[in-house]
């Protein structure tokens, strides 16, 4: 037996080794305490260490001096893996050649997950058809605590590896692809915190759900957006609450990015159905075949505000001259897509006697200079525009909106009876309203009555405020001004709906879960909106498979790259010929 004596460094494991040797020699506790000088408390702690079964490890290290053992333990802990840290992010540019059109199809993929082969095959086929480069952004999910979560070194399906991009890439001067975003697929708002990343320019985030948000800017600057892509891999989530919710919003989709010959950038979503098939405007990709000249199911136009309708956007969208309310060209979005149903929001601007400016003498003066104060004429011009947008192959629906309903608010104001320019019209509409009340006609709507009185085509449906219009499985009857239970409305509030919605009202294009918000067809500067803005020109296109895309327009009316397209002159209708006819 070796007498170790009193150690210079005290620890329960070292004490346990000493006590165990004395016990093996047949000594009793009192004797051991007298030899070692241990207190009763210290002896009990060491004895408990022996009883706990930790002696096997302790005995292996008993021959190592306590100082050395402690040093080696600290060294072992120091060598424990730690998460990777970053202090700098690299960006590079594609430096695209000007004077030609460049196209990209951008989707995302989850690591260690199978691709949705039918969709990915169709996507590759379409990329070849339109000469687009296919880009896949990767993201990781449920990695171990000390792994680096690096999507560049993760394992992906073989089909996507050649297209994988995990860096930040400036595709154009004002569009940044954030390939290193690596956002968890269960994240409810994938755009949160990324809007300012490109200094006010477009931002593209690879993610499993589709979202779009207008980036705030100063009025007069071009609209720019942050947008996520959708993905090409099948759902693969942990069976917890976040994963179960994420499956519902998991979207097989991609973002088509087009950089026109002058450098202007356009993009729109491509969303596949459960079979992997999809439609992009008038092109259908179905089971490995591509079909052109396909109609769309419907279009929800950006808010009209006829009195302030943008001439360029109106011509591009409807082919209508806003001053004559006549079709002057068939080379327009309406005649190209030929929607079965089209929805018009805020058809009236009602700026001539709007309740917001009716008591403002300077606003009244400005309106009298730019137009006049005749309300009946404003209604008649808005109706003339709607009639011009009517097509025999398309059902038009006027959705009563808050600016339309401003007419009824004006009729409730007794000052209208004293308005010499509008008193007759005010009394005429009020007389009809009171007549309906006397007849107990609860279905009477004074805005709809005024529109019909002004000559609204009988084939155009008038949808009263708050009424429903389901187009397949999408609710298209909500303008967006009415919140739930009378609350103030916002696009995020409609996320609580059990159905998808296509609405307007905010003038700011947006996609949030299944809720799509159109922009505006009218001018982006309407006089009353001051300071920074998120307004933008945009329409919602709905396909026969129930999928949609938000079609964003530039200031010159373009909604896609046109530098390599050929427009036949026979499609242009001469305005003088139309007037002569």
Coordinates of C-alpha atoms in Angstrom, one line a residue:
X1 CA 0.0 0.0 0.0
X2 CA 1.2 3.4 -0.9
X3 CA 0.4 6.3 1.4
X4 CA -0.6 9.2 -0.8
X5 CA -0.8 11.7 2.0
X6 CA -2.7 15.0 1.8
X7 CA -3.1 16.2 -1.8
X8 CA -2.1 19.8 -2.7
X9 CA -5.2 20.0 -5.0
X10 CA -8.5 19.0 -3.6
X11 CA -11.3 17.4 -5.7
X12 CA -13.9 14.8 -4.9
X13 CA -12.5 12.5 -7.6
X14 CA -8.9 12.7 -6.1
X15 CA -10.2 12.3 -2.6
X16 CA -12.2 9.2 -3.7
X17 CA -9.0 7.6 -5.1
X18 CA -7.2 8.1 -1.8
X19 CA -10.0 6.8 0.3
X20 CA -10.6 3.8 -1.9
X21 CA -6.9 2.7 -1.4
X22 CA -7.1 3.1 2.4
X23 CA -10.4 1.2 2.4
X24 CA -8.8 -1.6 0.3
X25 CA -6.1 -1.8 3.0
X26 CA -8.7 -2.4 5.6
X27 CA -8.7 1.0 7.4
X28 CA -11.8 2.5 8.9
X29 CA -13.2 5.9 8.3
X30 CA -11.9 7.4 11.5
X31 CA -8.4 6.1 10.8
X32 CA -8.5 7.5 7.2
X33 CA -9.7 10.9 8.5
X34 CA -6.9 11.0 11.0
X35 CA -4.2 10.1 8.3
X36 CA -5.6 12.4 5.6
X37 CA -6.9 15.2 7.7
X38 CA -10.3 15.1 5.8
X39 CA -13.2 16.7 7.5
X40 CA -16.4 14.7 7.9
X41 CA -18.1 16.7 5.2
X42 CA -15.2 16.2 2.8
X43 CA -15.0 12.5 3.5
X44 CA -18.8 12.0 2.8
X45 CA -18.5 13.8 -0.6
X46 CA -15.7 11.6 -1.6
X47 CA -17.5 8.5 -0.4
X48 CA -20.6 9.5 -2.4
X49 CA -18.4 9.8 -5.5
X50 CA -17.3 6.2 -4.9
X51 CA -20.9 5.0 -4.4
X52 CA -22.1 6.8 -7.6
X53 CA -20.1 4.4 -9.8
X54 CA -17.8 7.1 -11.2
X55 CA -14.7 5.4 -9.9
X56 CA -14.1 3.4 -13.1
X57 CA -13.2 6.6 -15.0
X58 CA -11.5 8.1 -11.9
X59 CA -9.3 5.1 -11.3
X60 CA -8.1 5.2 -14.9
X61 CA -6.8 8.7 -14.3
X62 CA -5.7 8.1 -10.7
X63 CA -2.1 7.6 -11.7
X64 CA -2.1 11.0 -13.4
X65 CA -1.1 13.8 -11.0
X66 CA -4.1 16.0 -10.2
X67 CA -2.6 19.0 -11.8
X68 CA -2.0 17.2 -15.1
X69 CA -5.5 15.6 -15.1
X70 CA -7.1 19.0 -14.6
X71 CA -5.1 20.5 -17.4
X72 CA -6.0 17.6 -19.8
X73 CA -9.7 18.0 -18.9
X74 CA -9.6 21.7 -19.8
X75 CA -7.8 20.9 -23.0
X76 CA -10.4 18.3 -24.0
X77 CA -13.2 20.8 -23.4
X78 CA -11.4 23.4 -25.5
X79 CA -11.3 21.0 -28.4
X80 CA -15.1 20.6 -28.4
X81 CA -16.6 21.6 -31.8
X82 CA -18.0 25.1 -32.0
X83 CA -20.4 26.7 -34.4
X84 CA -18.8 28.4 -37.4
X85 CA -18.8 32.2 -37.2
X86 CA -18.7 34.7 -40.1
X87 CA -17.4 38.3 -40.2
X88 CA -17.6 39.1 -43.9
X89 CA -20.0 38.3 -46.8
X90 CA -18.9 38.2 -50.3
X91 CA -21.0 39.3 -53.2
X92 CA -20.4 39.0 -56.9
X93 CA -22.0 40.3 -60.1
X94 CA -23.0 38.5 -63.3
X95 CA -22.1 41.6 -65.3
X96 CA -24.7 40.8 -67.9
X97 CA -24.3 42.1 -71.4
X98 CA -26.5 45.1 -72.3
X99 CA -28.5 45.1 -75.5
X100 CA -29.9 41.6 -75.1
X101 CA -32.5 39.9 -72.9
X102 CA -31.3 37.6 -70.1
X103 CA -33.7 35.1 -68.3
X104 CA -33.3 33.1 -65.1
X105 CA -35.6 30.6 -63.4
X106 CA -34.8 30.6 -59.7
X107 CA -36.1 28.0 -57.2
X108 CA -34.8 26.5 -53.9
X109 CA -34.1 23.1 -52.5
X110 CA -33.8 21.6 -49.0
X111 CA -30.8 19.4 -48.1
X112 CA -31.2 15.7 -47.7
X113 CA -34.6 15.9 -49.4
X114 CA -35.9 14.4 -52.6
X115 CA -36.8 16.7 -55.5
X116 CA -40.4 16.8 -56.8
X117 CA -39.4 15.3 -60.1
X118 CA -42.5 16.1 -62.2
X119 CA -42.1 19.8 -61.4
X120 CA -38.3 19.9 -61.8
X121 CA -38.5 18.1 -65.1
X122 CA -41.1 20.6 -66.4
X123 CA -39.0 23.5 -65.0
X124 CA -35.9 22.3 -66.9
X125 CA -38.0 21.9 -70.1
X126 CA -39.3 25.5 -69.8
X127 CA -35.9 26.9 -69.0
X128 CA -34.6 25.4 -72.3
X129 CA -37.6 26.7 -74.2
X130 CA -37.2 30.3 -73.1
X131 CA -33.3 30.1 -72.9
X132 CA -33.2 30.7 -69.2
X133 CA -30.5 29.8 -66.7
X134 CA -31.8 27.6 -63.9
X135 CA -30.6 28.6 -60.5
X136 CA -31.3 26.6 -57.2
X137 CA -30.8 28.2 -53.8
X138 CA -30.1 25.7 -51.0
X139 CA -31.3 25.7 -47.4
X140 CA -30.7 23.4 -44.5
X141 CA -33.1 22.1 -41.8
X142 CA -32.7 20.4 -38.4
X143 CA -29.0 20.2 -38.4
X144 CA -27.0 19.2 -35.2
X145 CA -26.2 21.8 -32.7
X146 CA -22.5 22.1 -33.5
X147 CA -22.8 21.8 -37.3
X148 CA -22.1 24.8 -39.4
X149 CA -25.5 24.9 -41.2
X150 CA -23.6 25.6 -44.4
X151 CA -25.9 25.0 -47.3
X152 CA -22.9 25.0 -49.6
X153 CA -21.5 21.8 -48.0
X154 CA -24.9 20.1 -47.4
X155 CA -26.1 17.1 -49.3
X156 CA -28.6 17.8 -52.1
X157 CA -30.4 15.7 -54.7
X158 CA -28.1 15.0 -57.7
X159 CA -30.4 16.8 -60.1
X160 CA -30.0 20.2 -58.4
X161 CA -26.2 20.1 -57.7
X162 CA -25.2 21.5 -61.1
X163 CA -27.6 24.4 -60.6
X164 CA -26.9 25.1 -57.0
X165 CA -25.9 28.7 -56.0
X166 CA -25.1 29.5 -52.4
X167 CA -23.5 32.9 -52.8
X168 CA -25.0 36.4 -53.1
X169 CA -25.2 37.3 -56.7
X170 CA -26.1 40.7 -58.3
X171 CA -28.1 39.3 -61.3
X172 CA -28.7 42.9 -62.5
X173 CA -27.8 46.3 -61.1
X174 CA -30.9 46.4 -58.9
X175 CA -31.6 42.7 -58.2
X176 CA -29.7 40.8 -55.6
X177 CA -30.1 37.0 -55.2
X178 CA -29.3 36.1 -51.6
X179 CA -28.1 32.5 -52.1
X180 CA -26.7 32.4 -48.6
X181 CA -29.9 33.4 -46.7
X182 CA -30.4 29.8 -45.5
X183 CA -33.7 30.5 -43.8
X184 CA -35.5 27.7 -42.0
X185 CA -38.4 26.4 -44.2
X186 CA -40.7 26.7 -41.2
X187 CA -40.2 30.5 -41.0
X188 CA -43.6 32.1 -41.3
X189 CA -42.3 35.4 -42.9
X190 CA -39.2 34.6 -45.0
X191 CA -38.8 38.2 -46.0
X192 CA -38.6 39.6 -42.5
X193 CA -35.4 41.6 -42.1
X194 CA -34.2 41.3 -45.7
X195 CA -36.0 44.3 -47.4
X196 CA -33.1 46.7 -47.0
X197 CA -30.3 44.3 -47.9
X198 CA -29.9 45.7 -51.5
X199 CA -30.0 49.4 -50.6
X200 CA -33.6 49.7 -51.9
X201 CA -33.2 47.4 -54.9
X202 CA -34.9 44.1 -55.6
X203 CA -34.1 41.2 -53.2
X204 CA -34.7 37.5 -54.0
X205 CA -34.7 35.0 -51.2
X206 CA -34.7 31.2 -51.8
X207 CA -37.4 29.7 -49.6
X208 CA -40.1 27.0 -49.5
X209 CA -43.0 29.4 -49.4
X210 CA -43.9 32.3 -51.7
X211 CA -44.0 35.9 -50.5
X212 CA -43.6 39.4 -51.9
X213 CA -43.3 42.8 -50.3
X214 CA -42.9 46.2 -51.7
X215 CA -39.8 48.0 -50.4
X216 CA -40.4 51.5 -49.0
X217 CA -38.9 54.3 -51.2
X218 CA -39.2 58.0 -51.8
X219 CA -42.1 59.0 -54.0
X220 CA -41.0 59.3 -57.7
X221 CA -38.5 56.5 -57.5
X222 CA -39.3 53.2 -59.3
X223 CA -41.0 50.4 -57.3
X224 CA -38.8 47.7 -56.0
X225 CA -39.7 44.4 -54.2
X226 CA -38.4 41.7 -51.9
X227 CA -39.6 38.3 -53.0
X228 CA -39.1 34.6 -52.2
X229 CA -39.0 31.8 -54.7
X230 CA -40.9 28.6 -53.7
X231 CA -39.0 25.3 -54.0
X232 CA -38.5 22.1 -56.0
X233 CA -38.1 19.6 -53.2
X234 CA -40.9 17.6 -51.5
X235 CA -42.1 18.6 -48.0
X236 CA -39.8 17.1 -45.2
X237 CA -40.5 18.6 -41.8
X238 CA -40.2 17.5 -38.2
X239 CA -43.6 16.3 -36.8
X240 CA -44.0 19.3 -34.6
X241 CA -46.4 22.3 -34.7
X242 CA -44.0 24.4 -36.8
X243 CA -43.5 21.6 -39.3
X244 CA -47.1 20.7 -39.6
X245 CA -48.0 24.4 -40.3
X246 CA -45.2 24.7 -42.8
X247 CA -46.4 21.8 -44.9
X248 CA -49.6 23.7 -45.7
X249 CA -47.6 26.7 -47.1
X250 CA -44.9 24.6 -48.8
X251 CA -45.1 25.7 -52.5
X252 CA -43.7 24.0 -55.6
X253 CA -42.6 27.1 -57.5
X254 CA -39.9 29.2 -59.0
X255 CA -39.3 32.9 -59.8
X256 CA -38.9 33.9 -63.5
X257 CA -36.5 36.8 -63.7
X258 CA -36.1 38.7 -66.9
X259 CA -33.5 41.4 -67.5
X260 CA -34.5 43.4 -70.6
X261 CA -32.1 44.7 -73.2
X262 CA -32.1 48.1 -71.5
X263 CA -31.3 46.6 -68.1
X264 CA -34.9 46.9 -66.6
X265 CA -35.7 43.9 -64.4
X266 CA -39.0 42.0 -64.3
X267 CA -40.1 39.0 -62.4
X268 CA -43.1 36.8 -61.7
X269 CA -43.9 33.6 -60.0
X270 CA -44.4 30.2 -61.5
X271 CA -46.4 27.9 -59.3
X272 CA -47.0 24.2 -59.9
X273 CA -50.0 22.0 -59.1
X274 CA -49.9 18.7 -57.3
X275 CA -48.8 17.0 -60.6
X276 CA -45.9 19.4 -61.2
X277 CA -47.6 21.2 -64.1
X278 CA -47.8 25.0 -64.3
X279 CA -48.8 28.0 -66.4
X280 CA -46.8 31.1 -67.1
X281 CA -49.1 33.8 -68.5
X282 CA -50.4 32.3 -71.7
X283 CA -47.9 29.3 -71.8
X284 CA -48.9 26.0 -70.3
X285 CA -46.3 23.4 -69.3
X286 CA -48.1 20.1 -68.8
X287 CA -46.6 16.6 -68.5
X288 CA -43.4 17.4 -70.4
X289 CA -45.2 19.3 -73.2
X290 CA -45.4 23.1 -73.8
X291 CA -48.6 24.7 -75.2
X292 CA -48.9 28.3 -76.2
X293 CA -51.8 30.8 -76.6
X294 CA -53.6 29.5 -73.5
X295 CA -56.2 31.7 -71.8
X296 CA -56.1 32.5 -68.1
X297 CA -59.0 32.0 -65.6
X298 CA -59.2 35.6 -64.4
X299 CA -57.4 38.9 -63.7
X300 CA -57.9 41.2 -60.7
X301 CA -56.7 44.6 -62.0
X302 CA -54.9 47.0 -59.8
X303 CA -57.2 49.7 -58.4
X304 CA -58.6 51.8 -61.3
X305 CA -59.4 55.3 -59.9
X306 CA -60.6 56.4 -63.3
X307 CA -60.2 60.1 -62.6
X308 CA -56.5 59.5 -62.0
X309 CA -56.0 56.5 -64.3
X310 CA -52.4 56.2 -65.6
X311 CA -52.5 56.7 -69.3
X312 CA -49.5 54.4 -70.1
X313 CA -50.5 51.6 -67.8
X314 CA -54.2 51.7 -69.0
X315 CA -53.1 51.4 -72.6
X316 CA -50.7 48.6 -71.8
X317 CA -53.3 46.8 -69.7
X318 CA -56.6 47.4 -71.6
X319 CA -55.6 49.1 -74.9
X320 CA -57.8 52.0 -73.9
X321 CA -57.1 55.7 -74.4
X322 CA -58.2 57.2 -71.1
X323 CA -59.3 60.5 -72.6
X324 CA -61.6 59.0 -75.2
X325 CA -62.3 55.8 -73.4
X326 CA -61.9 53.9 -76.6
X327 CA -59.8 50.9 -77.5
X328 CA -56.9 52.1 -79.6
X329 CA -54.7 48.9 -79.7
X330 CA -55.3 45.2 -79.4
X331 CA -51.7 44.8 -78.3
X332 CA -52.5 44.8 -74.6
X333 CA -52.6 42.5 -71.6
X334 CA -56.4 42.0 -71.6
X335 CA -56.6 40.9 -75.2
X336 CA -53.4 38.8 -74.9
X337 CA -54.4 36.8 -71.8
X338 CA -58.1 36.8 -72.6
X339 CA -59.3 36.2 -69.0
X340 CA -62.6 34.4 -68.5
X341 CA -63.4 36.8 -65.6
X342 CA -61.9 40.2 -64.8
X343 CA -62.4 42.2 -61.6
X344 CA -62.3 46.0 -61.3
X345 CA -61.7 47.7 -57.9
X346 CA -62.1 51.3 -57.0
X347 CA -63.5 52.1 -60.5
X348 CA -64.6 55.5 -59.3
X349 CA -62.1 57.8 -57.7
X350 CA -64.8 60.2 -56.6
X351 CA -62.3 63.0 -56.1
X352 CA -64.7 65.7 -57.2
X353 CA -66.7 65.6 -54.0
X354 CA -64.8 63.1 -51.8
X355 CA -65.5 63.5 -48.1
X356 CA -61.7 63.8 -47.4
X357 CA -61.4 67.0 -49.4
X358 CA -64.9 68.4 -49.6
X359 CA -64.2 71.0 -46.9
X360 CA -60.8 71.8 -48.2
X361 CA -61.0 75.0 -50.3
X362 CA -57.6 74.5 -51.9
X363 CA -58.4 70.9 -52.9
X364 CA -61.7 72.0 -54.4
X365 CA -59.9 74.8 -56.3
X366 CA -57.3 72.3 -57.6
X367 CA -60.0 69.9 -58.8
X368 CA -61.9 72.7 -60.5
X369 CA -58.8 73.6 -62.5
X370 CA -57.8 70.1 -63.5
X371 CA -61.4 68.9 -64.3
X372 CA -64.6 70.2 -62.9
X373 CA -66.8 69.5 -59.9
X374 CA -69.6 67.6 -61.8
X375 CA -70.1 64.3 -60.0
X376 CA -72.5 62.9 -62.6
X377 CA -69.9 63.4 -65.3
X378 CA -67.2 61.6 -63.3
X379 CA -69.6 58.6 -62.8
X380 CA -70.4 58.6 -66.5
X381 CA -66.7 58.7 -67.6
X382 CA -65.9 55.8 -65.2
X383 CA -68.8 53.8 -66.7
X384 CA -67.6 54.6 -70.2
X385 CA -64.2 53.2 -69.3
X386 CA -65.7 50.0 -67.9
X387 CA -67.7 49.5 -71.0
X388 CA -64.6 49.9 -73.2
X389 CA -62.9 47.1 -71.2
X390 CA -65.8 44.7 -71.9
X391 CA -65.1 41.8 -74.2
X392 CA -67.5 39.2 -75.6
X393 CA -65.3 36.4 -74.3
X394 CA -64.8 37.8 -70.8
X395 CA -67.1 38.5 -67.9
X396 CA -66.4 41.8 -66.2
X397 CA -67.2 42.4 -62.5
X398 CA -67.2 45.7 -60.8
X399 CA -66.3 45.2 -57.1
X400 CA -67.8 48.0 -55.1
X401 CA -64.9 49.5 -53.1
X402 CA -64.4 52.3 -50.7
X403 CA -63.9 55.0 -53.3
X404 CA -67.0 53.9 -55.1
X405 CA -68.9 53.9 -51.8
X406 CA -67.8 57.5 -51.3
X407 CA -70.7 58.4 -53.6
X408 CA -73.2 57.1 -51.0
X409 CA -71.4 59.0 -48.2
X410 CA -71.8 62.2 -50.3
X411 CA -75.5 61.5 -50.6
X412 CA -75.8 61.4 -46.8
X413 CA -74.3 64.9 -46.5
X414 CA -77.0 67.5 -46.6
X415 CA -74.5 70.0 -48.1
X416 CA -75.1 68.3 -51.4
X417 CA -78.5 69.8 -51.6
X418 CA -76.8 73.3 -51.6
X419 CA -74.3 72.4 -54.2
X420 CA -75.6 74.2 -57.3
X421 CA -73.5 72.1 -59.7
X422 CA -74.6 68.8 -58.3
X423 CA -77.9 69.5 -56.5
X424 CA -80.0 67.9 -59.2
X425 CA -78.0 64.7 -59.3
X426 CA -77.8 64.6 -55.5
X427 CA -81.6 64.9 -55.2
X428 CA -82.2 62.4 -58.1
X429 CA -80.1 59.6 -56.5
X430 CA -81.5 60.3 -53.0
X431 CA -85.0 60.1 -54.4
X432 CA -84.3 56.7 -55.8
X433 CA -82.8 55.6 -52.5
X434 CA -85.8 56.8 -50.5
X435 CA -88.1 55.1 -53.0
X436 CA -86.3 51.8 -52.4
X437 CA -86.6 52.4 -48.6
X438 CA -90.4 52.9 -49.0
X439 CA -90.7 49.8 -51.1
X440 CA -88.7 47.8 -48.5
X441 CA -86.2 46.9 -51.2
X442 CA -83.2 45.8 -49.0
X443 CA -81.2 44.8 -52.1
X444 CA -81.0 48.4 -53.4
X445 CA -77.5 49.7 -53.8
X446 CA -77.2 53.4 -54.7
X447 CA -73.7 53.0 -56.2
X448 CA -74.9 50.2 -58.5
X449 CA -78.0 52.3 -59.4
X450 CA -75.9 55.3 -60.3
X451 CA -73.6 53.2 -62.5
X452 CA -76.6 51.6 -64.4
X453 CA -78.2 55.1 -64.7
X454 CA -74.9 56.2 -66.4
X455 CA -75.1 53.4 -68.9
X456 CA -73.1 50.5 -67.4
X457 CA -73.4 47.6 -69.7
X458 CA -75.9 45.0 -68.6
X459 CA -73.3 42.2 -69.1
X460 CA -71.1 43.8 -66.5
X461 CA -71.9 42.5 -63.0
X462 CA -72.0 44.9 -60.1
X463 CA -70.8 43.3 -56.8
X464 CA -72.0 45.1 -53.7
X465 CA -69.5 45.9 -51.0
X466 CA -68.8 42.9 -48.7
X467 CA -70.4 40.3 -51.1
X468 CA -68.6 37.2 -52.1
X469 CA -67.3 36.1 -55.5
X470 CA -65.5 32.8 -55.5
X471 CA -63.5 32.1 -58.6
X472 CA -62.7 28.5 -58.2
X473 CA -61.2 28.4 -54.7
X474 CA -60.1 32.1 -54.6
X475 CA -62.3 34.8 -53.0
X476 CA -62.2 37.7 -55.4
X477 CA -65.1 39.8 -53.9
X478 CA -63.2 41.5 -51.2
X479 CA -61.7 44.9 -52.0
X480 CA -59.6 44.9 -48.9
X481 CA -61.1 47.9 -47.1
X482 CA -63.4 45.8 -44.8
X483 CA -61.7 44.1 -41.9
X484 CA -62.9 41.3 -39.8
X485 CA -65.7 42.2 -37.4
X486 CA -65.5 45.9 -38.4
X487 CA -61.8 46.1 -37.6
X488 CA -59.5 48.1 -39.8
X489 CA -58.3 45.9 -42.6
X490 CA -54.8 44.9 -43.6
X491 CA -53.5 42.1 -45.9
X492 CA -52.0 40.3 -42.9
X493 CA -55.5 40.1 -41.4
X494 CA -56.8 38.1 -44.3
X495 CA -54.3 35.3 -43.4
X496 CA -56.9 34.2 -40.9
X497 CA -59.3 33.4 -43.7
X498 CA -60.1 29.8 -44.6
X499 CA -59.8 30.7 -48.3
X500 CA -57.3 32.4 -50.5
X501 CA -58.0 36.0 -51.5
X502 CA -57.3 38.3 -54.3
X503 CA -57.9 41.9 -53.2
X504 CA -56.7 45.5 -53.7
X505 CA -57.1 48.7 -51.7
X506 CA -53.6 49.2 -50.3
X507 CA -52.1 50.1 -53.8
X508 CA -49.0 48.1 -52.6
X509 CA -48.5 44.7 -54.4
X510 CA -48.1 42.0 -51.8
X511 CA -48.2 38.2 -51.3
X512 CA -48.5 36.9 -47.8
X513 CA -49.4 33.2 -47.5
X514 CA -52.4 32.7 -49.8
X515 CA -53.4 36.3 -49.9
X516 CA -52.5 38.3 -53.0
X517 CA -52.9 42.1 -53.1
X518 CA -53.0 43.9 -56.5
X519 CA -51.3 47.3 -56.9
X520 CA -52.8 50.3 -58.6
X521 CA -53.6 51.0 -62.3
X522 CA -53.9 54.7 -61.5
X523 CA -51.1 57.2 -61.0
X524 CA -48.7 56.6 -58.1
X525 CA -48.9 60.2 -57.1
X526 CA -52.5 61.1 -56.4
X527 CA -52.0 64.3 -54.6
X528 CA -52.9 63.2 -51.1
X529 CA -50.1 60.6 -50.6
X530 CA -47.1 62.3 -49.2
X531 CA -43.6 61.1 -48.4
X532 CA -42.2 57.6 -48.7
X533 CA -44.4 55.0 -50.5
X534 CA -44.8 51.3 -51.2
X535 CA -47.3 51.8 -54.1
X536 CA -46.8 50.1 -57.3
X537 CA -48.5 49.1 -60.6
X538 CA -49.6 45.5 -60.5
X539 CA -52.3 43.0 -61.5
X540 CA -53.2 39.5 -60.2
X541 CA -53.4 36.8 -62.8
X542 CA -55.2 33.6 -61.9
X543 CA -54.9 30.3 -63.8
X544 CA -57.3 27.4 -64.4
X545 CA -55.4 25.3 -61.8
X546 CA -56.1 27.9 -59.1
X547 CA -52.5 29.2 -59.0
X548 CA -51.8 32.9 -59.3
X549 CA -49.0 35.3 -60.1
X550 CA -48.6 39.0 -59.3
X551 CA -47.8 40.8 -62.5
X552 CA -45.8 43.9 -61.8
X553 CA -45.6 46.8 -64.3
X554 CA -42.8 49.4 -65.0
X555 CA -43.6 53.0 -65.4
X556 CA -43.6 52.6 -69.2
X557 CA -46.3 49.9 -69.1
X558 CA -44.0 46.9 -69.6
X559 CA -44.7 43.8 -67.5
X560 CA -42.1 41.6 -69.1
X561 CA -38.9 41.8 -71.1
X562 CA -39.7 42.8 -74.7
X563 CA -36.3 43.3 -76.2
X564 CA -36.4 40.0 -78.1
X565 CA -40.1 40.0 -78.9
X566 CA -41.6 40.9 -82.3
X567 CA -45.0 42.7 -82.4
X568 CA -46.9 42.5 -85.6
X569 CA -48.3 45.9 -86.8
X570 CA -51.6 44.2 -87.8
X571 CA -52.3 44.0 -84.1
X572 CA -52.2 47.8 -83.7
X573 CA -55.6 49.4 -84.2
X574 CA -55.5 52.9 -85.6
X575 CA -57.6 55.2 -83.4
X576 CA -58.9 57.3 -86.4
X577 CA -60.1 54.1 -88.1
X578 CA -61.9 53.1 -84.9
X579 CA -63.6 56.5 -84.7
X580 CA -64.6 56.4 -88.3
X581 CA -66.1 52.9 -87.8

